[in-house]
Coordinates of C-alpha atoms in Angstrom, one line a residue:
Chain T
M1 CA -4.1 -16.1 -13.7
T2 CA -0.4 -15.4 -13.4
P3 CA 2.0 -18.3 -13.7
S4 CA 2.6 -18.0 -10.0
Q5 CA -1.1 -18.5 -9.1
S6 CA -3.0 -21.8 -9.1
Q7 CA -6.7 -22.2 -9.9
A8 CA -7.1 -23.1 -6.2
T9 CA -5.7 -19.7 -5.2
I10 CA -7.9 -17.9 -7.7
D11 CA -11.0 -19.7 -6.3
R12 CA -10.2 -18.3 -2.8
Q13 CA -10.3 -14.7 -4.1
P14 CA -13.2 -12.3 -4.6
V15 CA -14.4 -12.0 -8.2
I16 CA -14.2 -8.4 -9.6
I17 CA -17.4 -7.6 -11.5
L18 CA -17.5 -4.6 -13.8
V19 CA -21.1 -3.7 -14.5
R20 CA -21.8 -1.9 -17.8
P21 CA -18.4 -0.3 -18.0
Q22 CA -18.1 2.4 -20.6
L23 CA -14.4 3.0 -21.3
G24 CA -12.1 0.2 -22.5
E25 CA -9.3 2.2 -20.9
N26 CA -10.9 1.7 -17.5
I27 CA -11.5 -2.0 -18.0
G28 CA -7.8 -2.3 -18.9
A29 CA -6.7 -0.2 -15.9
A30 CA -8.9 -2.3 -13.6
A31 CA -7.2 -5.5 -14.9
R32 CA -3.8 -4.0 -14.3
A33 CA -4.9 -3.0 -10.7
M34 CA -6.1 -6.6 -10.2
A35 CA -2.8 -8.0 -11.4
N36 CA -0.9 -5.6 -9.1
F37 CA -2.6 -7.2 -6.2
G38 CA -2.8 -10.8 -7.4
L39 CA -6.5 -11.0 -8.2
G40 CA -7.4 -13.2 -11.2
Q41 CA -11.1 -13.4 -11.8
M42 CA -12.9 -10.6 -13.7
R43 CA -16.6 -10.7 -14.8
I44 CA -17.9 -8.1 -17.2
V45 CA -21.6 -7.2 -17.5
A46 CA -22.8 -5.6 -20.8
P47 CA -19.7 -3.5 -21.6
R48 CA -20.9 -0.4 -23.6
D49 CA -18.4 -0.8 -26.4
G50 CA -18.7 -4.6 -26.8
W51 CA -16.1 -7.2 -26.1
P52 CA -13.2 -7.8 -26.8
N53 CA -12.0 -4.2 -26.6
D54 CA -8.6 -3.1 -28.0
K55 CA -8.4 -0.1 -25.7
A56 CA -8.9 -2.4 -22.7
V57 CA -6.0 -4.6 -23.9
A58 CA -3.7 -1.5 -24.4
A59 CA -4.5 -0.1 -21.0
A60 CA -3.9 -3.4 -19.3
S61 CA -0.2 -2.8 -19.9
G62 CA 0.7 -6.5 -19.6
A63 CA -2.2 -7.6 -17.4
E64 CA -4.4 -8.6 -20.4
Y65 CA -4.0 -12.2 -19.4
I66 CA -6.8 -11.4 -16.9
F67 CA -9.1 -11.2 -19.9
D68 CA -8.3 -14.7 -21.0
D69 CA -10.5 -16.1 -18.2
A70 CA -12.9 -13.1 -17.9
Q71 CA -16.6 -14.0 -18.1
L72 CA -19.2 -12.0 -20.0
F73 CA -22.7 -11.6 -18.7
D74 CA -25.8 -9.7 -19.9
T75 CA -27.1 -8.6 -16.5
A76 CA -25.6 -8.1 -13.0
A77 CA -28.1 -10.6 -11.6
Q78 CA -26.7 -13.3 -13.9
A79 CA -23.1 -12.3 -13.0
V80 CA -23.7 -12.9 -9.3
A81 CA -26.0 -15.9 -9.6
D82 CA -23.4 -18.5 -8.3
L83 CA -22.1 -16.2 -5.6
N84 CA -22.8 -16.4 -1.8
L85 CA -21.7 -12.9 -0.8
V86 CA -22.0 -9.9 -3.1
L87 CA -20.6 -6.4 -2.3
A88 CA -21.6 -3.4 -4.3
T89 CA -19.3 -0.3 -4.5
S90 CA -21.2 2.9 -4.3
A91 CA -19.9 6.5 -4.2
R92 CA -23.2 7.8 -2.9
R93 CA -25.7 7.1 -0.2
R94 CA -28.6 4.9 -1.1
D95 CA -32.0 5.1 0.4
M96 CA -31.7 1.5 1.5
V97 CA -31.2 -0.3 4.7
K98 CA -28.1 -2.1 3.6
P99 CA -24.8 -2.3 5.6
V100 CA -22.2 0.1 4.4
E101 CA -18.6 -1.2 4.5
T102 CA -15.3 0.5 3.8
P103 CA -12.7 -1.2 1.6
V104 CA -11.0 -2.5 4.8
S105 CA -14.2 -4.0 6.3
A106 CA -15.4 -5.2 2.9
V107 CA -12.4 -7.3 2.3
A108 CA -12.6 -8.7 5.8
L109 CA -16.2 -9.8 5.0
A110 CA -15.0 -11.3 1.8
H111 CA -12.2 -13.1 3.5
A112 CA -14.5 -14.6 6.1
A113 CA -17.0 -15.8 3.5
L114 CA -14.3 -17.3 1.3
G115 CA -12.9 -19.0 4.4
E116 CA -16.2 -20.7 4.9
G117 CA -16.2 -22.0 1.3
G118 CA -18.4 -19.3 -0.1
R119 CA -17.9 -17.5 -3.4
V120 CA -17.6 -13.7 -3.3
G121 CA -18.0 -11.0 -5.8
I122 CA -17.5 -7.2 -5.7
M123 CA -19.5 -5.2 -8.1
F124 CA -18.4 -1.8 -9.6
G125 CA -20.9 0.3 -11.6
P126 CA -20.5 2.4 -14.8
E127 CA -18.3 5.5 -14.8
R128 CA -21.1 8.1 -15.0
T129 CA -23.9 6.7 -12.9
G130 CA -22.7 3.9 -10.7
L131 CA -24.8 0.8 -10.1
S132 CA -28.5 1.2 -10.5
S133 CA -30.8 0.5 -7.5
D134 CA -31.9 -2.7 -9.0
E135 CA -28.3 -3.8 -9.4
V136 CA -27.5 -2.8 -5.8
V137 CA -30.5 -4.7 -4.4
V138 CA -28.8 -8.1 -4.9
A139 CA -25.8 -7.1 -2.8
D140 CA -25.4 -8.1 0.8
A141 CA -23.6 -4.8 1.5
L142 CA -22.4 -1.6 0.0
V143 CA -18.7 -0.6 -0.1
Q144 CA -17.9 3.1 0.1
V145 CA -14.4 4.5 -0.1
P146 CA -13.9 7.2 2.6
T147 CA -13.1 10.3 0.5
H148 CA -12.9 14.0 1.0
P149 CA -16.5 15.3 1.1
G150 CA -15.6 17.9 -1.6
F151 CA -14.7 15.3 -4.2
T152 CA -16.3 11.9 -3.8
S153 CA -16.3 10.6 -7.4
I154 CA -13.7 7.9 -7.8
N155 CA -12.5 6.6 -11.2
L156 CA -13.7 3.0 -11.9
A157 CA -10.2 1.6 -12.0
Q158 CA -9.1 3.6 -9.0
A159 CA -12.0 2.0 -7.0
V160 CA -10.9 -1.5 -8.2
L161 CA -7.4 -0.6 -7.2
L162 CA -8.3 0.4 -3.6
V163 CA -10.3 -2.8 -3.0
A164 CA -7.7 -5.0 -4.5
Y165 CA -5.0 -3.2 -2.5
E166 CA -6.9 -3.8 0.8
W167 CA -7.5 -7.4 -0.2
F168 CA -3.9 -8.0 -0.8
R169 CA -2.9 -6.4 2.5
L170 CA -5.5 -8.5 4.4
A171 CA -4.6 -11.7 2.6
G172 CA -1.2 -11.3 4.2
Q173 CA 0.6 -11.4 0.9
A174 CA 2.1 -8.0 1.4
T175 CA 5.7 -8.9 2.0
I176 CA 7.3 -5.5 1.8
A177 CA 7.7 -3.9 5.2
P178 CA 9.7 -0.8 6.0
H179 CA 13.4 -1.5 6.1
L180 CA 16.8 -0.2 5.3
P181 CA 18.4 -2.1 2.4
M182 CA 22.1 -2.7 3.0
A183 CA 23.2 -3.0 -0.7
G184 CA 26.1 -5.3 0.1
T185 CA 27.2 -3.8 3.3
R186 CA 25.9 -3.9 6.9
P187 CA 25.2 -1.5 9.7
A188 CA 28.4 -0.2 11.4
N189 CA 29.0 -1.4 14.9
K190 CA 29.9 0.8 17.8
A191 CA 33.6 -0.1 17.7
E192 CA 33.8 1.0 14.1
L193 CA 32.0 4.2 14.9
T194 CA 34.3 4.9 17.8
G195 CA 37.3 4.3 15.6
L196 CA 36.0 6.7 13.1
F197 CA 35.3 9.4 15.7
E198 CA 38.7 9.1 17.3
H199 CA 40.4 9.3 13.9
L200 CA 38.4 12.4 13.0
E201 CA 38.9 14.1 16.3
S202 CA 42.6 13.5 16.4
E203 CA 43.0 15.0 12.9
L204 CA 40.8 17.9 14.0
D205 CA 42.9 18.4 17.1
A206 CA 46.0 18.5 14.9
A207 CA 44.3 21.0 12.6
G208 CA 43.4 23.3 15.5
F209 CA 39.7 22.9 14.8
L210 CA 38.5 21.8 18.3
L211 CA 39.3 25.0 20.0
P212 CA 39.0 26.7 22.5
P213 CA 39.6 23.8 24.8
E214 CA 36.6 24.5 27.0
K215 CA 34.3 24.1 24.0
R216 CA 35.9 20.9 22.8
P217 CA 33.6 18.5 24.7
A218 CA 30.5 20.1 23.2
M219 CA 31.9 20.2 19.7
V220 CA 32.9 16.5 19.9
R221 CA 29.5 15.6 21.2
N222 CA 27.8 17.4 18.4
L223 CA 30.0 15.7 15.8
R224 CA 29.3 12.3 17.2
N225 CA 25.6 13.0 17.4
L226 CA 25.5 14.0 13.8
F227 CA 26.9 10.6 12.7
H228 CA 24.9 8.6 15.2
R229 CA 21.7 10.0 13.8
R230 CA 22.4 8.7 10.3
E231 CA 22.4 4.9 10.7
L232 CA 25.9 4.7 9.2
T233 CA 26.9 1.5 7.4
E234 CA 30.3 -0.2 7.7
Q235 CA 31.0 1.0 4.2
D236 CA 30.0 4.6 5.2
V237 CA 32.6 4.4 8.1
R238 CA 35.3 3.3 5.8
T239 CA 34.4 6.0 3.3
L240 CA 34.5 8.7 6.0
R241 CA 37.8 7.5 7.3
G242 CA 39.2 7.7 3.8
V243 CA 37.9 11.3 3.7
V244 CA 39.5 12.2 7.0
A245 CA 42.8 10.6 5.9
A246 CA 42.8 12.3 2.6
L247 CA 42.1 15.7 4.1
A248 CA 44.9 15.1 6.7
R249 CA 47.3 14.2 3.9
R250 CA 46.3 17.3 2.0
G251 CA 46.9 19.4 5.1
V252 CA 50.4 17.9 5.5
Q253 CA 51.1 18.5 1.8
S254 CA 50.0 22.1 1.8
K255 CA 52.3 22.8 4.8
N256 CA 55.3 21.5 2.9
Chain K
M1 CA -7.7 23.9 -3.2
T2 CA -11.3 23.0 -2.7
P3 CA -13.6 25.5 -1.2
S4 CA -13.6 23.6 2.0
Q5 CA -9.8 23.7 2.5
S6 CA -7.9 26.6 3.7
Q7 CA -4.3 27.4 2.8
A8 CA -3.3 26.5 6.3
T9 CA -4.7 23.0 5.7
I10 CA -2.9 22.7 2.4
D11 CA 0.4 23.7 4.0
R12 CA 0.1 20.9 6.5
Q13 CA -0.1 18.3 3.7
P14 CA 2.5 16.6 1.6
V15 CA 3.2 18.0 -1.9
I16 CA 2.7 15.6 -4.7
I17 CA 5.6 15.9 -7.2
L18 CA 5.2 14.4 -10.7
V19 CA 8.6 14.1 -12.2
R20 CA 8.8 14.1 -16.0
P21 CA 5.3 12.7 -16.4
Q22 CA 4.6 11.5 -20.0
L23 CA 0.8 11.2 -20.4
G24 CA -1.6 14.1 -19.7
E25 CA -4.2 11.5 -18.8
N26 CA -2.1 10.4 -15.9
I27 CA -1.5 13.9 -14.7
G28 CA -5.2 14.5 -14.7
A29 CA -6.0 11.2 -13.0
A30 CA -3.4 12.0 -10.4
A31 CA -5.1 15.3 -9.7
R32 CA -8.4 13.5 -9.4
A33 CA -6.9 11.1 -6.9
M34 CA -5.5 14.0 -4.9
A35 CA -8.9 15.6 -4.8
N36 CA -10.5 12.4 -3.7
F37 CA -8.4 12.5 -0.6
G38 CA -8.2 16.2 0.0
L39 CA -4.6 16.9 -1.2
G40 CA -4.2 20.2 -2.8
Q41 CA -0.5 20.8 -3.8
M42 CA 0.9 19.5 -7.0
R43 CA 4.3 20.2 -8.5
I44 CA 5.2 19.1 -12.0
V45 CA 8.8 18.6 -13.2
A46 CA 9.4 18.9 -17.0
P47 CA 6.2 17.3 -18.3
R48 CA 7.0 15.6 -21.6
D49 CA 4.1 17.2 -23.6
G50 CA 4.5 20.7 -22.1
W51 CA 2.1 22.6 -19.9
P52 CA -0.8 23.3 -19.7
N53 CA -2.1 20.0 -21.1
D54 CA -5.7 19.6 -22.4
K55 CA -5.7 15.8 -21.8
A56 CA -4.7 16.4 -18.2
V57 CA -7.7 18.8 -17.7
A58 CA -10.1 16.3 -19.3
A59 CA -8.8 13.4 -17.2
A60 CA -9.1 15.4 -14.0
S61 CA -12.9 15.1 -14.3
G62 CA -13.6 18.2 -12.1
A63 CA -10.3 18.1 -10.1
E64 CA -8.6 20.5 -12.6
Y65 CA -8.7 23.2 -9.9
I66 CA -5.6 21.4 -8.6
F67 CA -3.8 22.8 -11.6
D68 CA -4.6 26.4 -10.7
D69 CA -2.0 26.3 -7.9
A70 CA 0.3 23.6 -9.4
Q71 CA 4.0 24.7 -9.8
L72 CA 6.2 23.9 -12.7
F73 CA 9.9 23.1 -12.4
D74 CA 12.7 22.1 -14.7
T75 CA 14.4 19.6 -12.4
A76 CA 13.5 17.4 -9.5
A77 CA 16.2 19.0 -7.4
Q78 CA 14.6 22.4 -7.9
A79 CA 11.2 21.0 -7.1
V80 CA 12.3 19.8 -3.7
A81 CA 14.7 22.6 -2.8
D82 CA 12.4 24.1 -0.1
L83 CA 11.3 20.8 1.4
N84 CA 12.6 19.2 4.6
L85 CA 11.5 15.6 3.9
V86 CA 11.4 14.1 0.5
L87 CA 10.0 10.6 -0.3
A88 CA 10.6 8.9 -3.6
T89 CA 8.2 6.3 -4.9
S90 CA 9.9 3.4 -6.6
A91 CA 8.6 0.1 -8.0
R92 CA 12.0 -1.5 -8.0
R93 CA 14.9 -2.0 -5.6
R94 CA 17.7 0.5 -5.8
D95 CA 21.3 -0.3 -5.1
M96 CA 21.3 2.3 -2.4
V97 CA 21.3 2.4 1.3
K98 CA 18.1 4.3 1.7
P99 CA 15.2 3.4 3.9
V100 CA 12.3 1.7 2.1
E101 CA 8.9 2.6 3.3
T102 CA 5.4 1.4 2.4
P103 CA 2.6 3.9 1.7
V104 CA 1.4 3.4 5.3
S105 CA 4.8 4.0 6.9
A106 CA 5.6 6.8 4.4
V107 CA 2.5 8.9 5.3
A108 CA 3.4 8.4 9.0
L109 CA 6.8 9.9 8.3
A110 CA 5.2 12.7 6.4
H111 CA 2.7 13.3 9.1
A112 CA 5.5 13.5 11.8
A113 CA 7.6 15.8 9.7
L114 CA 4.7 18.1 9.0
G115 CA 3.8 18.1 12.7
E116 CA 7.3 19.5 13.4
G117 CA 6.7 22.3 11.0
G118 CA 8.6 20.7 8.1
R119 CA 7.6 20.7 4.5
V120 CA 7.2 17.3 2.8
G121 CA 7.1 16.2 -0.8
I122 CA 6.4 12.8 -2.3
M123 CA 8.0 12.2 -5.8
F124 CA 6.6 10.0 -8.5
G125 CA 8.6 9.2 -11.6
P126 CA 7.8 8.9 -15.3
E127 CA 5.5 6.1 -16.5
R128 CA 8.1 4.0 -18.3
T129 CA 11.2 4.3 -16.3
G130 CA 10.4 5.7 -12.8
L131 CA 12.7 8.1 -11.2
S132 CA 16.4 8.2 -12.2
S133 CA 19.0 7.4 -9.6
D134 CA 20.1 11.0 -9.5
E135 CA 16.5 12.0 -8.8
V136 CA 16.2 9.4 -6.0
V137 CA 19.4 10.5 -4.3
V138 CA 17.8 13.7 -2.9
A139 CA 15.1 11.6 -1.2
D140 CA 15.3 10.8 2.5
A141 CA 13.5 7.5 1.8
L142 CA 11.9 5.3 -0.9
V143 CA 8.3 4.4 -1.0
Q144 CA 7.4 1.0 -2.4
V145 CA 3.8 -0.3 -2.7
P146 CA 3.6 -3.9 -1.7
T147 CA 2.4 -5.7 -4.9
H148 CA 2.1 -9.2 -6.2
P149 CA 5.6 -10.2 -7.2
G150 CA 4.3 -11.3 -10.7
F151 CA 3.1 -7.8 -11.6
T152 CA 4.8 -4.9 -9.8
S153 CA 4.4 -2.1 -12.3
I154 CA 1.8 0.4 -10.9
N155 CA 0.3 3.1 -13.1
L156 CA 1.4 6.6 -12.1
A157 CA -2.0 7.9 -11.1
Q158 CA -2.7 4.6 -9.2
A159 CA 0.5 5.1 -7.2
V160 CA -0.6 8.7 -6.4
L161 CA -4.0 7.3 -5.4
L162 CA -2.6 4.8 -2.9
V163 CA -0.4 7.3 -1.2
A164 CA -3.2 9.9 -1.0
Y165 CA -5.6 7.3 0.3
E166 CA -3.2 6.3 3.1
W167 CA -2.6 10.0 3.9
F168 CA -6.3 10.6 4.2
R169 CA -6.7 7.6 6.4
L170 CA -3.8 8.6 8.7
A171 CA -4.9 12.2 8.8
G172 CA -8.0 11.1 10.5
Q173 CA -10.3 12.6 7.9
A174 CA -11.8 9.3 6.9
T175 CA -15.2 9.7 8.4
I176 CA -17.0 6.7 6.8
A177 CA -16.9 3.7 9.1
P178 CA -18.9 0.5 8.5
H179 CA -22.5 1.0 9.5
L180 CA -26.1 0.1 8.6
P181 CA -27.9 3.2 7.3
M182 CA -31.4 3.4 8.7
A183 CA -33.0 5.3 5.8
G184 CA -35.6 6.9 8.0
T185 CA -36.4 4.0 10.3
R186 CA -34.5 2.5 13.3
P187 CA -33.5 -0.9 14.5
A188 CA -36.4 -3.0 15.8
N189 CA -36.4 -3.6 19.5
K190 CA -36.9 -6.9 21.2
A191 CA -40.6 -6.3 22.1
E192 CA -41.4 -5.5 18.4
L193 CA -39.6 -8.6 17.3
T194 CA -41.5 -10.7 19.9
G195 CA -44.8 -9.2 18.8
L196 CA -44.0 -10.2 15.2
F197 CA -43.0 -13.7 16.1
E198 CA -46.1 -14.3 18.2
H199 CA -48.3 -12.9 15.4
L200 CA -46.6 -15.1 12.8
E201 CA -46.6 -18.2 15.0
S202 CA -50.3 -17.8 15.9
E203 CA -51.2 -17.6 12.2
L204 CA -48.9 -20.5 11.4
D205 CA -50.6 -22.5 14.2
A206 CA -54.0 -21.7 12.7
A207 CA -52.8 -22.7 9.3
G208 CA -51.5 -26.1 10.6
F209 CA -48.0 -25.2 9.5
L210 CA -46.2 -25.9 12.9
L211 CA -46.9 -29.6 12.9
P212 CA -46.2 -32.2 14.2
P213 CA -46.4 -30.8 17.8
E214 CA -43.1 -32.4 18.9
K215 CA -41.3 -30.5 16.1
R216 CA -42.9 -27.2 16.8
P217 CA -40.2 -25.9 19.3
A218 CA -37.5 -26.5 16.8
M219 CA -39.4 -24.9 13.9
V220 CA -40.2 -21.8 15.9
R221 CA -36.6 -21.5 17.0
N222 CA -35.5 -21.7 13.4
L223 CA -37.9 -19.1 12.3
R224 CA -36.9 -16.7 15.1
N225 CA -33.2 -17.3 14.4
L226 CA -33.8 -16.4 10.8
F227 CA -35.2 -13.0 11.6
H228 CA -32.7 -12.3 14.4
R229 CA -29.9 -12.8 12.0
R230 CA -31.0 -10.0 9.8
E231 CA -30.9 -6.8 11.8
L232 CA -34.6 -6.0 11.2
T233 CA -35.7 -2.4 11.4
E234 CA -38.9 -1.2 13.0
Q235 CA -40.2 -0.7 9.4
D236 CA -39.2 -4.3 8.5
V237 CA -41.2 -5.5 11.4
R238 CA -44.3 -3.6 10.4
T239 CA -43.9 -4.8 6.8
L240 CA -43.7 -8.4 7.9
R241 CA -46.7 -8.1 10.2
G242 CA -48.6 -6.7 7.2
V243 CA -47.5 -9.7 5.2
V244 CA -48.6 -12.1 7.9
A245 CA -52.0 -10.3 8.3
A246 CA -52.5 -10.2 4.5
L247 CA -51.8 -13.9 4.2
A248 CA -54.1 -14.7 7.1
R249 CA -56.9 -12.7 5.5
R250 CA -56.3 -14.5 2.2
G251 CA -56.5 -17.8 4.0
V252 CA -59.8 -16.8 5.6
Q253 CA -61.1 -15.6 2.2
S254 CA -60.1 -18.8 0.4
K255 CA -61.9 -20.9 2.9
N256 CA -65.1 -18.8 2.4

């Protein structure tokens, strides 16, 4: 768990269960994906290359703390024995009457079960073959990522990432929303904008730019529209006024 | 492009631009992520280990067809020169007044710009450092993936995956919705369920299971609730009736 997460938080999260993973790189990348989205519990079933695995640690890129609490199992059945809701990711259709969920609906199910005090696990199968039918049978539902029909095979760590990403979004921890950072300044107000426009237009009048007179209103309107479109900051306005003043001074100088 | 995608489709998609990527494995995994979500246009700016790259092909796992049409550039500025809207992914805050989008809002911007006939690119920086400030300057907006604050560094291919995934969802191509596959059967109707219950209950009455009589209504209700909860198929009902019949026969035999 990260320093910022308590055991109580971890217990209210789905467990990520990697069943017979082949490549240490993918185990590490899965741990990293879990860390990106605040998941802390990993279970590993019969990893092909044994455990611990140096390549997994290298690929975790700083998320290897996930492995400190990871649990090792011999079979998928053992790994899910204490769980109440088990979801099995699957890239292909199974000849089974078992609900198929998307990552979005799967994490909603997980969230609901956890809210009722249940324990939830999400299984991911080996790279080449996916989960076996016997491993899928224990699951309450399948999880399929909607993909382009021409290329449905998703990398193991990529599948973990998408589920973890949707979990993080659902759990309401996603605190970044679209915004415009102000970087120490603030949006310009209308008075500041009007001051800028009048300054600019007076210099342009002096320079003979806003001619002929019958075209002046449209030219001014276009100029003002251009700046209104751009969400100018107060700093932008001061910068532009400096530009206008400098150009005006230069004009005076070049006439002398 | 995949066989199922026309050039016209590709032209209405954002271009994925990998700027100074270091590891061929990540370039390949990015191509695979693009293929998973039907994106076909990759641009590569000054890859560290040159181009083509065998590790990229290996990691693409069948998506190496993306590289056939990939374009190589020396600088990010050259790679975006023909584009109208450029988005720059960034894991960290920049000291710039530039809109910050999430993957969801970024693909919405991309979709709108493409709908107006514009060309759109999404830039991803090198693994260690991300995009330089000079590279970010040309972008109309930043894209930040909301992550757990304790672990914000996302793998290059994982970042491509999340943007491609959101693109695919927005573009309305995600055809998998939660459902219960019927695998050749259909949901049982109420008459079939009632037939099953009556069969079961008559055998249980005969076996002396539904006793004492004052508890029978509650026991029957519990049994029926159990099966109603489980979305039985018509095949399930026939199977269960077979089970009841077999047990009843066995009871008759054991009494003989």
